[in-house]
Coordinates of C-alpha atoms in Angstrom, one line a residue:
Chain M
M1 CA -4.7 -28.0 -18.3
K2 CA -7.4 -26.9 -20.7
Q3 CA -9.1 -23.7 -19.7
S4 CA -12.8 -23.4 -19.5
W5 CA -14.7 -20.5 -21.2
G6 CA -15.2 -18.9 -17.8
E7 CA -11.5 -19.0 -16.9
K8 CA -10.6 -17.5 -20.2
A9 CA -13.0 -14.7 -19.6
F10 CA -11.6 -14.2 -16.1
Y11 CA -8.0 -14.0 -17.3
G12 CA -9.0 -11.7 -20.1
V13 CA -10.8 -9.3 -17.7
N14 CA -8.0 -9.5 -15.2
Y15 CA -5.3 -8.6 -17.7
F16 CA -7.4 -5.8 -19.0
I17 CA -8.0 -4.3 -15.5
L18 CA -4.4 -4.6 -14.5
S19 CA -3.2 -3.0 -17.7
L20 CA -5.5 -0.1 -17.0
A21 CA -4.1 0.3 -13.5
A22 CA -0.6 0.2 -14.8
L23 CA -1.3 2.6 -17.6
S24 CA -3.0 5.0 -15.2
C25 CA 0.3 5.3 -13.4
L26 CA 2.4 5.6 -16.6
L27 CA 0.3 7.8 -18.9
P28 CA 0.1 10.9 -16.7
L29 CA 3.9 11.0 -16.6
I30 CA 4.1 10.6 -20.3
H31 CA 1.5 13.3 -20.8
L32 CA 3.7 15.5 -18.6
V33 CA 6.8 14.8 -20.8
A34 CA 4.7 15.6 -23.9
L35 CA 3.5 18.9 -22.4
S36 CA 7.0 20.0 -21.4
L37 CA 8.3 19.4 -24.9
S38 CA 5.4 21.0 -26.8
S39 CA 4.9 24.5 -28.1
G40 CA 2.5 26.8 -26.3
E41 CA 0.2 27.1 -29.2
A42 CA -0.4 23.3 -29.4
I43 CA -1.0 23.1 -25.6
T44 CA -3.6 26.0 -25.7
L45 CA -5.4 24.4 -28.6
G46 CA -5.5 21.1 -26.6
K47 CA -3.6 19.1 -29.2
V48 CA -1.2 17.6 -26.8
G49 CA -1.9 14.0 -25.7
L50 CA 0.9 11.6 -25.2
W51 CA 3.2 12.8 -27.9
P52 CA 4.9 16.3 -28.1
V53 CA 3.4 18.6 -30.8
D54 CA 5.9 21.0 -32.4
P55 CA 8.7 19.7 -30.2
T56 CA 10.9 22.3 -28.5
W57 CA 13.4 22.4 -25.6
E58 CA 12.4 26.0 -25.0
A59 CA 10.6 25.2 -21.7
Y60 CA 13.7 23.6 -20.2
R61 CA 15.9 26.4 -21.4
K62 CA 13.6 29.0 -19.8
L63 CA 13.4 26.9 -16.7
I64 CA 17.2 26.8 -16.3
Q65 CA 17.8 30.4 -17.3
G66 CA 14.8 32.2 -15.8
T67 CA 14.3 30.4 -12.4
D68 CA 16.4 29.2 -9.5
I69 CA 15.8 25.6 -10.4
M70 CA 19.4 24.6 -10.7
N71 CA 20.1 26.0 -7.2
A72 CA 17.0 24.2 -5.9
L73 CA 18.2 21.0 -7.4
R74 CA 21.6 21.4 -5.6
N75 CA 19.7 22.2 -2.3
S76 CA 17.6 19.1 -2.7
L77 CA 20.7 17.0 -3.2
V78 CA 22.5 18.4 -0.2
I79 CA 19.4 18.0 2.0
T80 CA 19.0 14.4 0.8
V81 CA 22.6 13.2 1.0
V82 CA 23.5 14.7 4.3
G83 CA 20.1 14.0 5.9
T84 CA 20.2 10.4 4.9
A85 CA 23.7 9.9 6.2
L86 CA 22.7 11.4 9.6
N87 CA 19.5 9.4 9.7
M88 CA 21.4 6.1 9.0
A89 CA 24.0 6.7 11.7
F90 CA 21.5 7.5 14.4
T91 CA 19.0 4.8 13.4
V92 CA 21.8 2.1 13.6
L93 CA 22.8 3.5 17.0
A94 CA 19.1 3.2 18.1
A95 CA 18.3 -0.2 16.5
Y96 CA 21.5 -2.1 17.5
P97 CA 21.2 -1.8 21.3
L98 CA 17.4 -2.4 21.1
A99 CA 17.9 -5.6 19.2
K100 CA 20.0 -7.1 22.0
K101 CA 18.1 -9.4 24.4
H102 CA 20.5 -8.6 27.2
F103 CA 20.1 -4.9 27.0
Y104 CA 18.7 -3.6 30.3
A105 CA 16.3 -1.0 29.0
R106 CA 15.2 -2.7 25.8
R107 CA 11.4 -2.9 26.5
G108 CA 11.0 0.5 28.2
L109 CA 13.0 2.4 25.6
T110 CA 11.2 0.7 22.7
L111 CA 7.9 1.7 24.2
A112 CA 9.1 5.2 24.8
I113 CA 10.1 5.4 21.1
V114 CA 6.9 3.8 19.8
F115 CA 5.0 6.3 21.9
T116 CA 6.5 9.1 19.7
M117 CA 4.9 7.5 16.7
L118 CA 1.4 7.7 18.3
F119 CA 1.6 11.1 20.0
T120 CA 3.3 14.2 18.8
A121 CA 3.4 17.7 20.2
G122 CA 2.2 19.2 16.9
L123 CA 3.2 22.0 14.8
I124 CA 3.6 25.0 17.0
P125 CA 5.6 23.5 19.9
N126 CA 8.0 21.9 17.4
Y127 CA 8.5 25.1 15.6
M128 CA 9.1 27.0 18.8
L129 CA 11.8 24.5 19.8
A130 CA 13.5 24.8 16.5
K131 CA 13.4 28.6 16.9
E132 CA 14.9 28.4 20.4
L133 CA 17.7 26.2 19.1
G134 CA 18.4 28.7 16.3
L135 CA 17.6 26.1 13.6
V136 CA 15.0 28.2 11.7
N137 CA 16.2 29.0 8.2
T138 CA 19.0 26.4 8.4
Y139 CA 18.9 22.8 7.1
G140 CA 19.5 21.7 10.7
A141 CA 15.7 22.1 11.0
L142 CA 15.2 19.6 8.3
W143 CA 17.8 17.1 9.6
L144 CA 17.7 17.2 13.4
P145 CA 14.0 16.9 14.3
G146 CA 13.7 13.7 12.2
L147 CA 17.0 12.0 13.0
V148 CA 15.4 8.7 13.9
S149 CA 12.1 7.6 12.4
A150 CA 10.6 5.1 14.8
Y151 CA 9.2 3.1 11.9
N152 CA 12.5 2.7 10.2
M153 CA 14.2 1.9 13.4
L154 CA 11.8 -1.0 13.9
I155 CA 12.6 -2.3 10.4
L156 CA 16.3 -2.3 11.2
R157 CA 15.9 -3.7 14.6
S158 CA 14.0 -6.8 13.4
F159 CA 16.8 -7.4 10.8
F160 CA 19.4 -7.1 13.5
E161 CA 17.5 -9.5 15.7
N162 CA 17.6 -12.2 13.0
I163 CA 21.4 -12.2 12.8
P164 CA 22.5 -15.4 14.5
E165 CA 23.9 -14.6 18.0
E166 CA 26.7 -17.2 17.5
L167 CA 28.4 -15.0 14.8
E168 CA 28.8 -12.2 17.3
E169 CA 29.8 -14.5 20.1
A170 CA 32.6 -15.9 17.9
A171 CA 33.8 -12.5 17.0
R172 CA 33.8 -11.5 20.7
I173 CA 35.9 -14.4 21.6
D174 CA 38.3 -13.4 18.9
G175 CA 38.6 -10.1 20.7
C176 CA 36.3 -7.8 18.7
G177 CA 34.8 -4.9 20.5
E178 CA 31.2 -3.8 20.0
W179 CA 32.1 -1.3 17.3
R180 CA 34.0 -3.7 15.2
I181 CA 31.2 -6.2 15.5
I182 CA 28.8 -3.6 14.2
G183 CA 31.0 -2.5 11.4
Q184 CA 32.4 -5.8 10.2
I185 CA 29.6 -8.3 11.0
V186 CA 26.2 -6.8 11.6
L187 CA 26.1 -4.1 9.0
P188 CA 27.5 -6.1 6.1
L189 CA 25.0 -8.8 6.9
S190 CA 22.1 -6.4 7.0
L191 CA 22.8 -4.7 3.7
P192 CA 19.3 -5.3 2.3
A193 CA 17.8 -3.7 5.4
I194 CA 20.3 -0.8 5.3
A195 CA 19.5 -0.3 1.6
T196 CA 15.7 -0.3 2.3
V197 CA 15.9 2.1 5.2
S198 CA 18.3 4.4 3.4
L199 CA 15.9 4.5 0.4
F200 CA 13.0 5.4 2.7
Y201 CA 15.0 8.2 4.4
G202 CA 16.4 9.4 1.0
V203 CA 13.0 9.5 -0.7
N204 CA 11.6 11.3 2.3
H205 CA 14.3 14.0 2.2
W206 CA 14.1 14.3 -1.6
N207 CA 10.3 14.8 -1.3
S208 CA 10.3 16.9 1.8
F209 CA 7.9 19.8 1.4
F210 CA 6.1 20.7 4.6
N211 CA 9.3 21.0 6.6
V212 CA 10.9 23.3 4.1
L213 CA 7.8 25.3 3.8
M214 CA 7.7 25.6 7.6
Y215 CA 11.3 26.2 8.6
I216 CA 13.0 27.8 5.6
N217 CA 12.2 31.3 4.7
D218 CA 15.2 32.2 2.6
S219 CA 14.2 31.5 -1.0
T220 CA 17.8 30.7 -2.0
K221 CA 17.6 27.7 0.4
F222 CA 14.4 26.2 -1.1
N223 CA 14.4 22.7 -2.4
L224 CA 12.8 21.5 -5.6
S225 CA 9.4 20.7 -4.0
V226 CA 8.8 24.2 -2.7
L227 CA 10.2 25.9 -5.7
V228 CA 8.1 23.8 -8.1
Q229 CA 5.0 24.1 -5.9
N230 CA 5.4 27.9 -6.0
M231 CA 5.8 27.8 -9.8
I232 CA 2.6 25.7 -10.1
Q233 CA 0.6 28.0 -7.9
S234 CA 1.8 31.4 -9.0
Q235 CA 1.2 32.9 -12.4
S236 CA 3.2 35.9 -11.6
L237 CA 6.6 34.3 -12.0
L238 CA 5.6 33.2 -15.5
A239 CA 4.1 36.6 -16.3
E240 CA 7.3 38.2 -15.2
M241 CA 9.3 35.9 -17.5
A242 CA 7.0 36.8 -20.3
M243 CA 7.7 40.5 -19.7
L244 CA 11.4 40.0 -19.8
D245 CA 11.5 38.0 -23.0
P246 CA 8.1 38.3 -24.8
E247 CA 9.6 37.0 -28.0
A248 CA 10.6 33.6 -26.7
F249 CA 7.6 33.4 -24.4
T250 CA 5.0 33.4 -27.3
Q251 CA 6.1 29.8 -28.0
L252 CA 5.4 28.7 -24.4
T253 CA 2.6 28.5 -22.0
P254 CA 2.8 28.2 -18.2
E255 CA 1.9 24.5 -18.6
S256 CA 5.0 23.6 -20.4
I257 CA 7.3 25.2 -17.9
K258 CA 5.3 23.7 -14.9
S259 CA 5.5 20.3 -16.4
A260 CA 9.2 20.6 -17.1
G261 CA 9.7 21.7 -13.4
V262 CA 7.8 18.7 -12.1
L263 CA 9.8 16.4 -14.3
V264 CA 13.1 17.7 -12.9
M265 CA 11.9 16.4 -9.6
V266 CA 10.6 13.0 -11.0
V267 CA 13.6 12.0 -13.1
P268 CA 16.2 11.4 -10.4
M269 CA 13.6 9.3 -8.6
L270 CA 13.0 7.2 -11.7
L271 CA 16.7 6.7 -12.2
V272 CA 17.3 5.0 -8.8
Y273 CA 13.9 3.3 -8.5
P274 CA 14.5 0.2 -10.7
F275 CA 17.8 -0.6 -8.8
L276 CA 16.3 -0.4 -5.4
Q277 CA 13.0 -2.1 -6.1
K278 CA 14.0 -5.6 -5.0
Y279 CA 14.9 -4.2 -1.6
F280 CA 12.1 -2.0 -0.6
V281 CA 9.3 -4.5 -1.0
K282 CA 11.0 -6.6 1.6
G283 CA 11.4 -3.6 3.9
A284 CA 7.8 -2.6 3.5
L285 CA 6.7 -6.0 4.7
I286 CA 8.8 -6.2 7.7
G287 CA 7.9 -2.7 8.7
S288 CA 4.2 -3.3 8.4
I289 CA 3.9 -6.7 10.0
K290 CA 6.2 -6.7 13.0
G291 CA 6.1 -4.1 15.7
Chain Q
M1 CA 38.3 -32.7 36.7
G2 CA 34.6 -33.0 36.2
K3 CA 34.0 -31.8 39.8
A4 CA 36.1 -28.7 39.3
S5 CA 34.3 -27.5 36.3
A6 CA 31.0 -28.0 38.0
D7 CA 32.2 -25.8 40.9
G8 CA 33.3 -23.2 38.4
G9 CA 29.8 -23.2 36.9
A10 CA 28.3 -22.8 40.3
V11 CA 30.4 -19.7 40.9
L12 CA 29.4 -18.2 37.6
R13 CA 25.8 -18.8 38.3
N14 CA 25.8 -17.3 41.7
G15 CA 24.7 -13.8 40.8
S16 CA 27.3 -11.1 41.2
L17 CA 29.6 -12.4 38.5
L18 CA 26.7 -12.8 36.2
R19 CA 25.5 -9.4 37.0
R20 CA 29.0 -8.0 36.3
R21 CA 29.1 -9.8 33.0
R22 CA 25.7 -8.4 32.0
W23 CA 26.9 -4.9 33.0
N24 CA 30.0 -5.2 30.9
Q25 CA 27.8 -6.3 27.9
N26 CA 25.5 -3.4 28.5
K27 CA 28.0 -0.6 28.9
P28 CA 28.9 -0.2 25.2
L29 CA 25.2 -0.4 24.3
L30 CA 24.2 2.3 26.8
V31 CA 27.0 4.5 25.4
M32 CA 25.7 3.9 21.9
F33 CA 22.2 4.7 22.9
L34 CA 23.0 7.9 24.7
P35 CA 22.9 10.2 21.6
V36 CA 19.6 8.6 20.5
A37 CA 18.1 9.1 23.9
A38 CA 19.2 12.7 23.8
F39 CA 17.6 13.1 20.4
F40 CA 14.2 11.7 21.6
L41 CA 14.2 13.7 24.8
L42 CA 15.1 17.0 23.0
F43 CA 13.1 16.7 19.8
K44 CA 10.2 14.5 20.7
Y45 CA 9.5 14.8 24.4
A46 CA 10.6 18.4 25.2
P47 CA 8.1 19.9 22.7
M48 CA 5.3 18.1 24.7
L49 CA 6.0 20.6 27.5
G50 CA 5.4 23.3 25.0
L51 CA 1.8 22.0 24.8
A52 CA 1.2 24.1 27.9
I53 CA 0.6 27.1 25.6
A54 CA -2.7 25.4 24.5
F55 CA -3.9 26.4 28.0
K56 CA -2.2 29.9 28.0
D57 CA -2.7 33.2 26.3
Y58 CA 0.7 33.1 24.6
N59 CA 2.5 36.3 23.8
F60 CA 6.0 36.8 22.5
A61 CA 7.0 39.2 25.3
D62 CA 6.4 36.8 28.2
G63 CA 7.4 33.6 26.4
I64 CA 6.0 30.1 27.0
W65 CA 6.3 30.1 30.8
G66 CA 5.6 33.8 31.5
S67 CA 2.3 34.0 29.6
P68 CA -0.8 33.8 31.7
W69 CA -2.8 30.6 32.1
V70 CA -6.3 30.7 30.7
G71 CA -7.6 27.2 31.3
F72 CA -9.8 25.9 28.6
A73 CA -10.6 29.3 27.1
N74 CA -8.8 28.4 23.8
Y75 CA -10.9 25.3 23.5
E76 CA -14.1 27.3 24.2
Y77 CA -13.1 29.6 21.4
L78 CA -12.4 26.7 19.0
F79 CA -15.6 24.7 19.8
N80 CA -17.9 27.8 19.7
N81 CA -16.5 29.0 16.4
P82 CA -18.5 27.7 13.4
K83 CA -15.4 28.1 11.2
T84 CA -13.2 25.9 13.3
L85 CA -16.0 23.4 13.8
N86 CA -16.3 23.3 10.0
I87 CA -12.5 22.6 9.8
I88 CA -12.8 19.7 12.3
R89 CA -15.6 18.3 10.2
N90 CA -13.7 18.6 7.0
T91 CA -10.7 16.8 8.5
L92 CA -12.9 13.9 9.6
V93 CA -14.9 13.7 6.4
L94 CA -11.8 13.8 4.1
S95 CA -9.8 11.3 6.1
A96 CA -12.8 9.0 6.6
L97 CA -13.5 9.0 2.9
T98 CA -9.8 8.2 2.2
V99 CA -9.9 5.3 4.6
F100 CA -13.3 3.8 3.7
V101 CA -13.5 4.4 0.0
G102 CA -9.8 3.7 -0.6
F103 CA -9.7 0.5 1.4
P104 CA -10.9 -2.1 -1.1
F105 CA -8.6 -1.0 -3.9
P106 CA -5.3 -2.5 -2.7
V107 CA -7.1 -5.7 -1.8
V108 CA -8.6 -6.1 -5.3
L109 CA -5.3 -5.1 -6.9
A110 CA -3.4 -7.7 -4.9
I111 CA -5.9 -10.5 -5.7
L112 CA -5.8 -9.6 -9.4
L113 CA -2.0 -9.5 -9.4
N114 CA -1.9 -12.8 -7.7
E115 CA -3.9 -14.5 -10.5
V116 CA -1.4 -13.4 -13.1
R117 CA 0.6 -16.3 -14.4
R118 CA 3.0 -14.4 -16.8
A119 CA 5.9 -13.3 -14.6
W120 CA 7.0 -10.4 -16.9
F121 CA 3.5 -8.9 -16.9
K122 CA 3.2 -9.2 -13.2
K123 CA 6.6 -7.5 -12.7
W124 CA 5.8 -4.7 -15.0
V125 CA 2.4 -4.0 -13.4
Q126 CA 3.9 -4.1 -10.0
T127 CA 6.7 -1.7 -10.9
L128 CA 4.3 0.8 -12.3
V129 CA 1.7 0.7 -9.5
F130 CA 4.3 1.0 -6.8
L131 CA 5.8 4.0 -8.4
P132 CA 3.3 6.8 -7.4
H133 CA 4.0 6.0 -3.8
F134 CA 7.5 7.5 -4.3
L135 CA 6.3 10.7 -5.9
N136 CA 5.5 13.5 -3.5
W137 CA 2.3 15.5 -3.3
V138 CA 3.8 18.4 -5.2
I139 CA 4.4 16.1 -8.2
V140 CA 1.0 14.4 -7.9
G141 CA -0.7 17.7 -7.2
G142 CA 1.0 19.1 -10.3
L143 CA -0.2 16.1 -12.4
V144 CA -3.8 16.5 -11.1
L145 CA -3.9 20.2 -11.8
M146 CA -2.6 19.7 -15.3
V147 CA -4.8 16.8 -16.1
F148 CA -8.0 18.4 -14.8
A149 CA -7.3 22.0 -15.6
L150 CA -10.2 23.9 -17.1
E151 CA -8.6 25.5 -20.1
S152 CA -5.9 23.1 -21.3
G153 CA -6.4 20.0 -19.1
F154 CA -6.4 16.7 -20.8
V155 CA -9.7 15.6 -19.3
N156 CA -11.5 18.8 -20.2
N157 CA -10.1 18.7 -23.8
A158 CA -11.5 15.2 -24.1
L159 CA -14.8 16.3 -22.6
H160 CA -15.0 19.2 -25.0
A161 CA -14.3 17.1 -28.0
L162 CA -17.1 14.7 -26.9
T163 CA -19.8 17.0 -25.6
G164 CA -18.8 20.5 -26.5
Q165 CA -18.7 21.5 -22.9
K166 CA -16.2 21.8 -20.1
F167 CA -16.5 21.2 -16.4
P168 CA -14.7 23.0 -13.6
F169 CA -13.6 19.8 -11.8
L170 CA -11.3 21.5 -9.4
F171 CA -13.7 24.3 -8.5
H172 CA -16.8 22.3 -7.7
E173 CA -17.0 20.9 -4.2
T174 CA -18.2 17.4 -5.0
S175 CA -15.8 16.8 -7.8
W176 CA -13.0 18.3 -5.8
I177 CA -13.6 15.7 -3.0
A178 CA -13.8 13.0 -5.6
I179 CA -10.5 14.1 -7.1
F180 CA -9.0 14.4 -3.6
V181 CA -9.9 10.8 -2.7
G182 CA -9.1 9.5 -6.1
S183 CA -5.6 11.0 -6.2
G184 CA -5.0 9.4 -2.7
I185 CA -6.0 6.0 -4.1
W186 CA -3.9 6.5 -7.2
K187 CA -0.8 7.3 -5.1
G188 CA -1.2 4.7 -2.4
A189 CA -3.1 1.7 -3.6
G190 CA -0.2 -0.1 -5.2
W191 CA 2.1 0.3 -2.2
A192 CA -0.7 -0.8 0.2
A193 CA -1.2 -4.0 -2.0
I194 CA 2.2 -5.3 -1.0
I195 CA 1.0 -6.6 2.3
Y196 CA -2.0 -8.4 0.8
L197 CA 0.4 -9.9 -1.9
A198 CA 2.4 -11.3 0.9
A199 CA -0.6 -12.7 2.6
L200 CA -1.7 -14.3 -0.6
T201 CA 1.5 -16.2 -1.1
S202 CA 0.9 -18.0 2.2
I203 CA -2.3 -19.7 1.0
D204 CA -1.6 -23.4 0.3
P205 CA -1.8 -24.0 -3.5
S206 CA -3.1 -27.5 -2.9
L207 CA -6.4 -25.9 -1.8
Y208 CA -6.8 -24.5 -5.3
E209 CA -5.9 -27.9 -6.9
A210 CA -8.5 -29.7 -4.8
A211 CA -11.1 -27.1 -5.6
N212 CA -10.3 -27.5 -9.3
M213 CA -10.8 -31.2 -9.1
D214 CA -14.1 -30.6 -7.4
G215 CA -15.1 -28.4 -10.3
A216 CA -15.2 -25.1 -8.5
N217 CA -14.9 -22.2 -11.0
K218 CA -12.6 -19.2 -10.6
W219 CA -15.3 -17.2 -9.0
K220 CA -16.0 -19.8 -6.4
Q221 CA -12.3 -20.4 -5.7
L222 CA -11.9 -16.7 -5.1
W223 CA -14.8 -16.5 -2.8
N224 CA -14.1 -19.7 -0.8
I225 CA -10.3 -19.9 -0.7
T226 CA -8.7 -16.6 -1.6
I227 CA -10.8 -14.2 0.4
P228 CA -11.0 -16.3 3.6
G229 CA -7.2 -16.9 3.2
I230 CA -6.4 -13.2 3.5
Q231 CA -9.3 -12.3 5.7
P232 CA -7.2 -11.8 8.9
T233 CA -4.9 -9.4 7.1
I234 CA -7.9 -7.6 5.6
V235 CA -9.4 -7.2 9.1
L236 CA -6.1 -6.1 10.6
M237 CA -5.4 -3.5 8.0
F238 CA -8.9 -2.2 8.1
I239 CA -8.6 -1.7 11.9
L240 CA -5.2 -0.1 11.6
N241 CA -6.5 2.3 8.9
I242 CA -9.3 3.4 11.2
G243 CA -6.6 4.4 13.7
N244 CA -5.4 6.9 11.2
V245 CA -8.7 8.6 10.6
M246 CA -7.6 11.8 12.3
D247 CA -4.6 12.1 10.1
V248 CA -5.4 13.5 6.7
G249 CA -1.9 14.9 6.3
F250 CA -0.8 18.3 5.2
D251 CA 0.8 18.0 1.8
Q252 CA -2.1 16.5 -0.1
V253 CA -4.6 19.1 1.1
Y254 CA -2.2 22.0 0.7
V255 CA -1.3 21.2 -3.0
L256 CA -4.9 20.5 -4.1
Q257 CA -6.6 23.3 -2.2
N258 CA -7.9 26.4 -3.9
P259 CA -9.9 29.3 -2.5
V260 CA -13.1 28.2 -4.2
V261 CA -13.4 24.9 -2.3
V262 CA -12.1 26.2 1.0
N263 CA -15.5 25.3 2.6
V264 CA -14.8 21.6 2.2
G265 CA -11.1 21.7 1.7
E266 CA -9.7 23.4 4.8
V267 CA -8.5 20.9 7.4
I268 CA -6.8 21.1 10.8
S269 CA -3.2 20.8 9.5
T270 CA -3.6 23.5 6.9
W271 CA -5.5 25.7 9.2
N272 CA -2.8 25.3 11.9
F273 CA -0.2 26.2 9.4
K274 CA -2.0 29.4 8.3
V275 CA -3.3 30.5 11.6
G276 CA -0.4 29.4 13.8
L277 CA 2.7 30.2 11.7
G278 CA 1.1 32.6 9.3
A279 CA -1.0 34.8 11.6
G280 CA 0.8 34.1 14.9
Q281 CA -2.1 32.7 16.8
F282 CA 0.1 30.3 18.6
S283 CA -2.3 29.4 21.5
N284 CA -5.3 28.5 19.2
A285 CA -3.2 26.5 16.8
T286 CA -1.5 24.6 19.6
A287 CA -4.9 23.9 21.2
M288 CA -6.2 22.6 17.9
G289 CA -3.0 20.5 17.4
L290 CA -3.3 19.0 20.8
F291 CA -6.9 18.1 20.2
E292 CA -5.9 16.4 16.9
S293 CA -3.1 14.4 18.5
L294 CA -5.2 13.3 21.4
I295 CA -8.1 12.0 19.3
G296 CA -5.5 10.3 17.1
L297 CA -3.9 8.7 20.1
V298 CA -7.2 7.5 21.5
L299 CA -8.2 6.0 18.1
V300 CA -4.9 4.1 17.7
L301 CA -5.0 2.7 21.2
T302 CA -8.6 1.7 20.9
V303 CA -8.0 0.1 17.5
N304 CA -5.0 -1.7 18.8
Q305 CA -7.1 -3.2 21.6
I306 CA -9.5 -4.5 19.0
A307 CA -6.7 -5.8 16.8
R308 CA -5.4 -7.7 19.8
K309 CA -8.7 -9.6 19.9
F310 CA -7.8 -10.8 16.5
G311 CA -4.4 -11.8 17.8
R312 CA -2.6 -9.2 15.7
G313 CA -2.0 -6.2 17.9
L314 CA 0.9 -3.8 17.1
W315 CA 2.4 -4.2 20.6

């Protein structure tokens, strides 16, 4: 069909606005890369835009040598992997029974769980409980209080509900117990949902900040978020590094090290993001429409 | 033969057998659910008992149950103290701005994306605008601080080149609030657009064809087909967002805050963290937290009632 003048204008403007929106998400990250690879002098003079000026790896070298970032990276990985595995186990255990129509307590228990989405005891009572249980300063405080997210449980439950009952009936007649039905029929059929929910939990653990700030005092147990946030906020660390090695530091400014630190946190996310994209859109929809 | 099986059916239907069958089906499910129930009781419901210290003068020596009851004294303190009133106001202002100013962005984004005919372009834009949702506030905060920094920030460098002057964006109350709201939109708009994109795909394409035949231009089609088509979703999302007005979150405020803008930038969650955990004023912080949770609960319940009128309640 031939486009009218007005339509051409509309499409032109549309593509322009969307390009701006997309670039606004991309360019700050590229700017960050450029900062992290540029010399201190160039940053101070404001010459760095989207391309590194006087490229140098010095910021990354200093970051690895002068800070706990490698340890924090390891901590982030441990928190994420163990946490997500625990989350998935418990979320399946919650969602499977609640997806069964013949389960006695289905409605009451679902309501009791949804209520915890709407009303929480708040910071202090939760902290006191963790303290009572001896969880403060252990990763248990990051894993246990959030074992099941009601929201993710609802996503998984609606997937389970859509698995045809006949499949399970057939397996039962063939002599499968409930556990084998879950392991060999329900879970393999719900792989998209499992991937989505794991991604949500994983991203959450990788990004966790407030909980670490609240429950972990031992700086060797900090994850990337807290370490990098401390780096961003404090000049003292960088001043200290400058004292230790004034020679190397003249080439750097705090900005380059900060941006290198932020990138260490972003890159792993960017690596998994493209692979999981097809799953999470679906998950987001189910989670937001059904209750 | 036929008679026998009919009798068998009657026996099965007559109650006790059926009940036993249902019990047998339920047993493994109950066993499965047990650890989950323990989790919810211990980590979600038990702390609610701890809310008692909102009405006590808590001290470490006597513990939660030994400390003396003080009735609403903690609330009298909170509501008579100009500083805490200011904090409640800040919480409401920042989250209301986030909800109301931020609301149209995902709708517009989804409509624009829906009009794109080139699949590769659409896919790229989507991939990029969803991305910030997965970055945490430490990253976004770091980006904001570096882009808007006074000395070597990108924006101030550009401003300096153009006008010869710099502006302290992060240390000026109005611009700080604008940056706060803007960064929230930047992080969340793409993700929030997903639901509108889904709603848009359910609009019947023949409506557009018919409109085209009748000579309606793009603008008219948008106004008369697209918007009405997703209106129920817009209304529902708007109502649900209002339910979150009390919840401005901790991370965003914490990473963007600085001492200069504390007058508009301190909110309940950050105050609780500093006063409760930092300074050990457990009773006051718990009282404030309970106030926040209760208002939030009332808002969500009210809003759900309204959403039900549109046939789209959450439960």
